[in-house]
Structure formats: structure tokens, C-alpha cells
């Protein structure tokens, strides 16, 4: 009898505790009903959103007083502006937002506004175009990727050509086939091809409009090194082979350090012959005359062996083809 009484008392205590928990934390709060959840909660401080257009219906350029406010972007538009991916913790922050239809915001920071103004100077004032760029430094979590996300979105909304790689750490973590060139550089064609594929998603229209400067095209080898430098790597091998021929022709007692005029002429002739025979692999052989930058990118997407060289060729073309402040109307800004 005592055992039964003790069991009843324990069940009674458990029921009271359960009722107390349900009273303090109703089940609909602990496990909300998805069908009754609001699709979007009203913004408590709507003044934090920056306008998208100014009074003249142009893209709004923020002022110093806008620092701390947010550029409002629908989710679909954000994906279109950043097809390569989002840098930093922005993807995680988006996942934490319960609404899948609510617009997103990227904060305008002081350094973001400074870089935007400097980019405008590079575009509008030729005297500023000697600048090579800026280094954005800071500890993890300081907002570097947030600055880049904002600038990339702003630049693309204003018609700029932007080459953006948000996940550099993947080149350290992921495994791919790596080859070492004679110059000591590493050739990573698989990563290069993936980079070109992501870059072309947003920039293909620009690449199709930009002609190839043939005076620059073909200066790079497969590893990205200068083609003439790569040729010079074979000079010691050529000289060694020619010296053997000289010894066979003029005898083993010949002094290779003090050659006669006849021997020097023979040596130069044989070295020139070997140099002509040296063939440096290059994409200029299968693709001798590309018309536009897209031809280079498209060729590399179909031929992975030339992807690394294609990346270097692409950037060399972008360097020489940069549009100055006096460029033609309608041409892309870079």
C-alpha cells in the first residue's frame, strides 16, 4: 500500500510541474505553428533603410550621414548581384532570419563610403588612375567581407565590371590537381576553370563587348609567367647541348671559354636553331585570334589545360583595356 501511495504522490507532483511549465511556456510558443507565423514583421526603425534612388531617379549615392544605415535588397536581387557567393558571415546571417520573403540589408560603414568615393575619383579623374588599389585589413569579424559585399553590389548596380572572389580560403581547404612548372609556379587549372565560370556569370555581357588587344595576347605561358622568361629557362639546356656539338666537331681539346671566330659563329647558329625548335605550350596555338575576351574565357571553360593561362590573359586584357574618364558612353566601368 505504501508503494502505491508513493507512486500516486510522485505522479501528482509530476503533473503539477508539467502544468506549471505549460502555464509559463505555452506549447504554441515553444513549437509555433508555421501556418500562423507572419511572413514579415514590420521594421521597428524604417529610417535605417537608405533610399535606392535620388530625386532625379538615379542610383542613390550615400552621404556621410548615412553611415550606419542599410542598403535594402530583395533576396532575389542580392543573389543576382552576388552570383559568385557572399563573403564573410552574410550567408549565415541570412539563414538566421526566419522569414524567407523579407528584404535584406547590408550596412554602410565608414570605410565603405571612403572606398566608394575613391572609386568615383578613379572613374572621373584621370589623374587618380595611377592608383593600384587598396588593402582592406582587420581582424576576423571586423567587417571586411561586409564592406566588400556592399561595394560589389553598389558597383554592379551602377554598371561596373566587377571581378569578385568571396571565398579565398577554399583554395587552402579543397583539394585539386596541382602541377609545378619549370619556373617554380603552381598550375591549378581546375580552380582556375571554376573561377572563370563564376566570374562569367555576371560579366559575360561585358566580356562579349570587349575586343582582344592582340599586342598583349599570348605574352603569358601556361603557368602565367612571361613567355620570354619561360623561354630563357631553356637557355642553359640549349647551351649545354651546343657545347657538346662543338666538342664533337672541333675536338675534345677545345677551350669552350676561348672560342675562335669560326667556333663562335657555329655556336650562335646552332643556338638559334635550337631556340626555334623550342615550343612553349600556349593557348595561342589552338586559339590564335580570339575576337573578344569572352572567346578566351569560353575556350578555357571547354579546355581545362589552358584555364590557368586564360586567367592571366584575361587580367592582362583588363589592364590594357581599362576605360578612362574620357571613354565612350555605354562602355563598362572597371
mmCIF file of N, CA and C in Angstrom, residues 239-240 242-248 250-260 263-264 267:
data_model
loop_
_atom_site.group_PDB
_atom_site.id
_atom_site.type_symbol
_atom_site.label_atom_id
_atom_site.label_comp_id
_atom_site.label_asym_id
_atom_site.label_seq_id
_atom_site.Cartn_x
_atom_site.Cartn_y
_atom_site.Cartn_z
ATOM 1 N N UNK A 239 72.476 25.725 -74.356
ATOM 2 C CA UNK A 239 73.923 25.961 -74.385
ATOM 3 C C UNK A 239 74.698 24.676 -74.101
ATOM 4 N N UNK A 240 74.203 23.870 -73.197
ATOM 5 C CA UNK A 240 74.870 22.607 -72.888
ATOM 6 C C UNK A 240 74.863 21.672 -74.092
ATOM 7 N N UNK A 242 74.645 22.587 -77.271
ATOM 8 C CA UNK A 242 75.506 23.154 -78.317
ATOM 9 C C UNK A 242 76.974 22.920 -77.992
ATOM 10 N N UNK A 243 77.346 23.034 -76.732
ATOM 11 C CA UNK A 243 78.738 22.788 -76.346
ATOM 12 C C UNK A 243 79.161 21.359 -76.679
ATOM 13 N N UNK A 244 78.251 20.414 -76.506
ATOM 14 C CA UNK A 244 78.573 19.033 -76.865
ATOM 15 C C UNK A 244 78.811 18.904 -78.366
ATOM 16 N N UNK A 245 78.016 19.615 -79.166
ATOM 17 C CA UNK A 245 78.208 19.570 -80.617
ATOM 18 C C UNK A 245 79.540 20.202 -81.011
ATOM 19 N N UNK A 246 79.910 21.280 -80.317
ATOM 20 C CA UNK A 246 81.184 21.939 -80.620
ATOM 21 C C UNK A 246 82.356 20.998 -80.330
ATOM 22 N N UNK A 247 82.254 20.284 -79.218
ATOM 23 C CA UNK A 247 83.318 19.339 -78.861
ATOM 24 C C UNK A 247 83.412 18.229 -79.898
ATOM 25 N N UNK A 248 82.270 17.731 -80.361
ATOM 26 C CA UNK A 248 82.283 16.679 -81.372
ATOM 27 C C UNK A 248 82.826 17.175 -82.705
ATOM 28 N N UNK A 250 84.913 20.061 -83.255
ATOM 29 C CA UNK A 250 86.258 20.645 -83.253
ATOM 30 C C UNK A 250 87.243 19.884 -82.370
ATOM 31 N N UNK A 251 86.812 18.814 -81.727
ATOM 32 C CA UNK A 251 87.734 18.020 -80.931
ATOM 33 C C UNK A 251 87.569 18.255 -79.441
ATOM 34 N N UNK A 252 87.998 17.261 -78.661
ATOM 35 C CA UNK A 252 87.813 17.332 -77.214
ATOM 36 C C UNK A 252 88.775 18.292 -76.540
ATOM 37 N N UNK A 253 89.873 18.663 -77.210
ATOM 38 C CA UNK A 253 90.846 19.558 -76.589
ATOM 39 C C UNK A 253 90.480 21.034 -76.765
ATOM 40 N N UNK A 254 89.289 21.318 -77.253
ATOM 41 C CA UNK A 254 88.881 22.699 -77.491
ATOM 42 C C UNK A 254 88.596 23.398 -76.170
ATOM 43 N N UNK A 255 88.922 24.686 -76.087
ATOM 44 C CA UNK A 255 88.661 25.503 -74.898
ATOM 45 C C UNK A 255 87.338 26.243 -75.113
ATOM 46 N N UNK A 256 86.305 25.807 -74.410
ATOM 47 C CA UNK A 256 84.978 26.404 -74.599
ATOM 48 C C UNK A 256 84.905 27.841 -74.103
ATOM 49 N N UNK A 257 85.859 28.247 -73.264
ATOM 50 C CA UNK A 257 85.857 29.616 -72.757
ATOM 51 C C UNK A 257 86.525 30.587 -73.721
ATOM 52 N N UNK A 258 87.340 30.078 -74.635
ATOM 53 C CA UNK A 258 88.054 30.938 -75.583
ATOM 54 C C UNK A 258 87.890 30.348 -76.982
ATOM 55 N N UNK A 259 86.777 30.670 -77.609
ATOM 56 C CA UNK A 259 86.472 30.142 -78.931
ATOM 57 C C UNK A 259 86.970 31.090 -80.003
ATOM 58 N N UNK A 260 87.277 30.528 -81.148
ATOM 59 C CA UNK A 260 87.668 31.345 -82.294
ATOM 60 C C UNK A 260 86.427 31.940 -82.945
ATOM 61 N N UNK A 263 84.331 29.267 -84.498
ATOM 62 C CA UNK A 263 83.610 28.470 -83.499
ATOM 63 C C UNK A 263 82.448 29.258 -82.882
ATOM 64 N N UNK A 264 82.666 30.553 -82.667
ATOM 65 C CA UNK A 264 81.589 31.383 -82.115
ATOM 66 C C UNK A 264 80.427 31.471 -83.099
ATOM 67 N N UNK A 267 78.547 28.287 -82.958
ATOM 68 C CA UNK A 267 77.772 28.176 -81.714
ATOM 69 C C UNK A 267 76.493 29.008 -81.784
#
